[in-house]
Coordinates of C-alpha atoms in Angstrom, one line a residue:
X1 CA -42.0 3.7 115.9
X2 CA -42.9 6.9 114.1
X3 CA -41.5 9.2 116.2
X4 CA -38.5 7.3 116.6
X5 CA -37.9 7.6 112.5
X6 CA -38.4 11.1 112.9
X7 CA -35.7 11.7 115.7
X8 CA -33.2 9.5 113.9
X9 CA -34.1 10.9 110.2
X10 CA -35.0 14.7 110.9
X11 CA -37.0 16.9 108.4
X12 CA -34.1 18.4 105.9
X13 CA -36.7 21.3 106.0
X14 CA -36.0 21.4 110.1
X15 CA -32.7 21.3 110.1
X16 CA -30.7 21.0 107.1
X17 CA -30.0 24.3 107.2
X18 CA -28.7 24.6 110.8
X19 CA -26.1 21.9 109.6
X20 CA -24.7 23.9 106.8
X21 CA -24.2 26.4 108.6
X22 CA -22.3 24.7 111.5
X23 CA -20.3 22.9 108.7
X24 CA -19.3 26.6 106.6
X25 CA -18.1 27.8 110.5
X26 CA -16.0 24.8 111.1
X27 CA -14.7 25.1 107.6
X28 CA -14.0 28.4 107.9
X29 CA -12.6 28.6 111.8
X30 CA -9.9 25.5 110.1
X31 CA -8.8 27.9 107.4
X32 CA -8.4 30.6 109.8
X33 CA -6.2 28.5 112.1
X34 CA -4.1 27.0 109.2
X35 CA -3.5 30.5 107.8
X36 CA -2.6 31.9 111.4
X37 CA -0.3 28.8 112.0
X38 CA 1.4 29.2 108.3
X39 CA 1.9 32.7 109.5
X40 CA 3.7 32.5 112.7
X41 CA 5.7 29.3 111.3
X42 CA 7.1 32.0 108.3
X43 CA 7.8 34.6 110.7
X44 CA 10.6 32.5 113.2
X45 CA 11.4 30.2 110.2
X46 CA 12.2 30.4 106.5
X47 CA 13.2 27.2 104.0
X48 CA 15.6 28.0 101.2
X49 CA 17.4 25.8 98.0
X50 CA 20.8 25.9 97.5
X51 CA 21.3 27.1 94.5
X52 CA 25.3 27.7 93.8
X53 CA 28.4 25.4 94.7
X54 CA 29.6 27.9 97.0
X55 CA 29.0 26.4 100.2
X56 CA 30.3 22.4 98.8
X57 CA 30.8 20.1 100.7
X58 CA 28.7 21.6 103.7
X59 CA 25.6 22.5 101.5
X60 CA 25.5 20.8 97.7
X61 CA 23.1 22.9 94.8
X62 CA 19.3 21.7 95.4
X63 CA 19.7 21.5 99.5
X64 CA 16.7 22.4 101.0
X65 CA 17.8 24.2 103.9
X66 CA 15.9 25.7 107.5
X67 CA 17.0 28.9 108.3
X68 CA 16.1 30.1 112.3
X69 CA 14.6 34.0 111.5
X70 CA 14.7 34.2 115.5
X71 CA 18.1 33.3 116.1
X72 CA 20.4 36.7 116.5
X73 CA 19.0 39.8 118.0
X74 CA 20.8 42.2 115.6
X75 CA 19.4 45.5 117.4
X76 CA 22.0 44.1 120.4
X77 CA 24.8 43.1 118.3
X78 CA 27.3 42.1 118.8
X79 CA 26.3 40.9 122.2
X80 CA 23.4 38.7 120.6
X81 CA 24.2 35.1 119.8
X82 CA 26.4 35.3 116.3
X83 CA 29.2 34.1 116.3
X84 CA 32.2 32.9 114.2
X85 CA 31.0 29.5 112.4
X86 CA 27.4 30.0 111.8
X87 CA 26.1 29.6 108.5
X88 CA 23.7 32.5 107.9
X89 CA 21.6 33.7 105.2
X90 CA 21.2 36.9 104.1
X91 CA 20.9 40.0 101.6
X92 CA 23.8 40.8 100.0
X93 CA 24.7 44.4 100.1
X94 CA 24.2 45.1 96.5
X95 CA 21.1 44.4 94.1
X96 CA 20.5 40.2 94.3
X97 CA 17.5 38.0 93.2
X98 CA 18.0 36.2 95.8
X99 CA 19.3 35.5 99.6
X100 CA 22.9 34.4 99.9
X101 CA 24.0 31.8 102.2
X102 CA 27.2 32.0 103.6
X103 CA 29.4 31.5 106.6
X104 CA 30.6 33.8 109.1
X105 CA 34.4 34.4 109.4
X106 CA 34.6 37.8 110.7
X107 CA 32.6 40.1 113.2
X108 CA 32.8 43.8 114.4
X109 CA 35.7 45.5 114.7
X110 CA 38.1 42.4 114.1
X111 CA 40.7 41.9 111.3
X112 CA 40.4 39.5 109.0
X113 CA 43.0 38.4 106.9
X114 CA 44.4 35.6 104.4
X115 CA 47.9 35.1 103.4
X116 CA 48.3 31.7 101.1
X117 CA 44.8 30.1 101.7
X118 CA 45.8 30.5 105.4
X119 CA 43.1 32.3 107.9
X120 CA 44.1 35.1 110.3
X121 CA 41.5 37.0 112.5
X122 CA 43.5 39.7 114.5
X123 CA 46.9 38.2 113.9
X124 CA 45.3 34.8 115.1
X125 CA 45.9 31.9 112.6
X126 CA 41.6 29.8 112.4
X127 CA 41.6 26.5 112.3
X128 CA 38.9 25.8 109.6
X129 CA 38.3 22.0 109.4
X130 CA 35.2 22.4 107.1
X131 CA 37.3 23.8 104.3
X132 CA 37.7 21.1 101.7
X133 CA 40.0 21.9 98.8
X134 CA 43.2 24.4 99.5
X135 CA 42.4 27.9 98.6
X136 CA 44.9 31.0 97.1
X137 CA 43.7 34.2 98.6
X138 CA 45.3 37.1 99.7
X139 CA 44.3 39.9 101.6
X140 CA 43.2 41.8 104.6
X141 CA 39.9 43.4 105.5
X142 CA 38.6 45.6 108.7
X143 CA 35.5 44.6 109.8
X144 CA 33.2 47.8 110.3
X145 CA 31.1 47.7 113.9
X146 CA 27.2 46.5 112.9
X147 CA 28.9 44.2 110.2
X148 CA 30.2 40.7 109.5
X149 CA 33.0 39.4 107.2
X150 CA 31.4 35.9 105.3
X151 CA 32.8 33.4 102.9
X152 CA 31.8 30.3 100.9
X153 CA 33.2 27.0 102.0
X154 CA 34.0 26.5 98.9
X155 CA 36.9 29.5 98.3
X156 CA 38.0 29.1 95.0
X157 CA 34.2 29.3 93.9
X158 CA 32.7 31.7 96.1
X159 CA 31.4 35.6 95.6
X160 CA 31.8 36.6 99.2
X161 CA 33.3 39.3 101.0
X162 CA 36.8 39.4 99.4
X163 CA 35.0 41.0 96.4
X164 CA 32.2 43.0 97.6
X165 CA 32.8 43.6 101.2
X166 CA 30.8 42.9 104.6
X167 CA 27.5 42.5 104.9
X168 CA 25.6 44.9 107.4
X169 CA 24.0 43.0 110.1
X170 CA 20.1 44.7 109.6
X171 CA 20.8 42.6 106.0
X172 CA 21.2 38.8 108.0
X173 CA 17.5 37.1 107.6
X174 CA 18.4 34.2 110.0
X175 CA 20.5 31.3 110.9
X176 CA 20.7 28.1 108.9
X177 CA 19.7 24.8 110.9
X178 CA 19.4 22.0 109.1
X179 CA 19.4 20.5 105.6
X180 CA 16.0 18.7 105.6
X181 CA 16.1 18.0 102.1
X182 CA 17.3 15.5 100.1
X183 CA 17.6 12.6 102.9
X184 CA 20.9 11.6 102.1
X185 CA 21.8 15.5 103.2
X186 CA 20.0 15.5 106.0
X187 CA 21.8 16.5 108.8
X188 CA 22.1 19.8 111.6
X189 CA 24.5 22.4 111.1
X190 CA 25.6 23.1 114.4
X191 CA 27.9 26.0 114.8
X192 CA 29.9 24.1 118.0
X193 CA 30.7 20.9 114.9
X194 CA 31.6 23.9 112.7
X195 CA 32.9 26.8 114.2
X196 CA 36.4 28.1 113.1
X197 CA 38.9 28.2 116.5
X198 CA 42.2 29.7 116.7
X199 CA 45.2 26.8 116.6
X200 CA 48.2 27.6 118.8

């Protein structure tokens, strides 16, 4: 009976130690793994708040958003897989706190240009069923190779590239899934619902 007390209830003296030990590695090889899986989640994925009403009604201000880090190849652009529709987000070309989001409208070497609110990309008039509210802009633009032409959405309140030009594409930080946050908002943003297409 003795020695059955003893092998159930070992000597802390015996033993104790060895357990600690065990317990600090597991500890510490759990840390390791969560650090190394927080890593590689934050290098092919980033999560960003909408913070301005420039993308209403497809994003609102305090969308969470999941942005795809992985999802154009910019040293092969253009042949990579931008195209006109995505919702990107990106670094503005000029001094910014923060990333803008924004969505494409016009890629190398295309023309882009807006006569009454109306879209034209190389003489071509875009159908753009996402855009809400009838806009007033006027203009044309050359889009340089290695560069994209975005806008907001929501055109009568967005800083895009009718005021400050295209954005380079080294400057585009990924592609924007899916609004995961608030549930009510939750919902993909899938560039074949929302891509612009010419109309005859």
């Amino acid at each position: 009976m003795e020695n059955f007390r003893t092998e159930m209830y070992p000597d802390p003296a015996l033993g104790g130690e060895s357990s600690w030990r065990q317990m600090l590695i597991d500890i510490i090889e759990t840390l390791v793994i969560s650090l190394v899986l927080f890593a590689a989640i934050n290098f092919v994925s980033a999560r960003i708040r909408v913070e301005s009403v420039s993308m209403r009604e497809t994003l609102l201000p305090g969308d969470f958003v999941l942005v795809n880090r992985m999802a154009y190849n910019v040293n092969d652009f253009p042949t990579g897989e931008i195209k006109r529709g995505d919702v990107v987000v990106f670094d503005p070309p000029f001094a910014a706190p923060e990333p803008y989001i924004k969505r494409v409208i016009g890629l190398p070497g295309e023309v882009v240009a807006i006569n009454d609110g109306k879209l034209y990309i190389d003489d071509t008039l875009m159908n753009e069923s996402y855009i809400q509210l009838k806009y007033y802009s006027n203009g044309s633009w050359e889009v340089p190779q290695n560069e994209i032409f975005v806008m907001g959405d929501n055109r009568n309140n967005s800083s895009d590239s009718r005021s400050w030009g295209t954005v380079p594409t080294d400057n585009i930080i990924g592609k924007a899934l899916f609004v995961y946050w608030p549930i009510e908002q939750w919902g993909a943003l899938a560039s074949s619902a929302v891509a612009a297409t010419g109309s005859p």
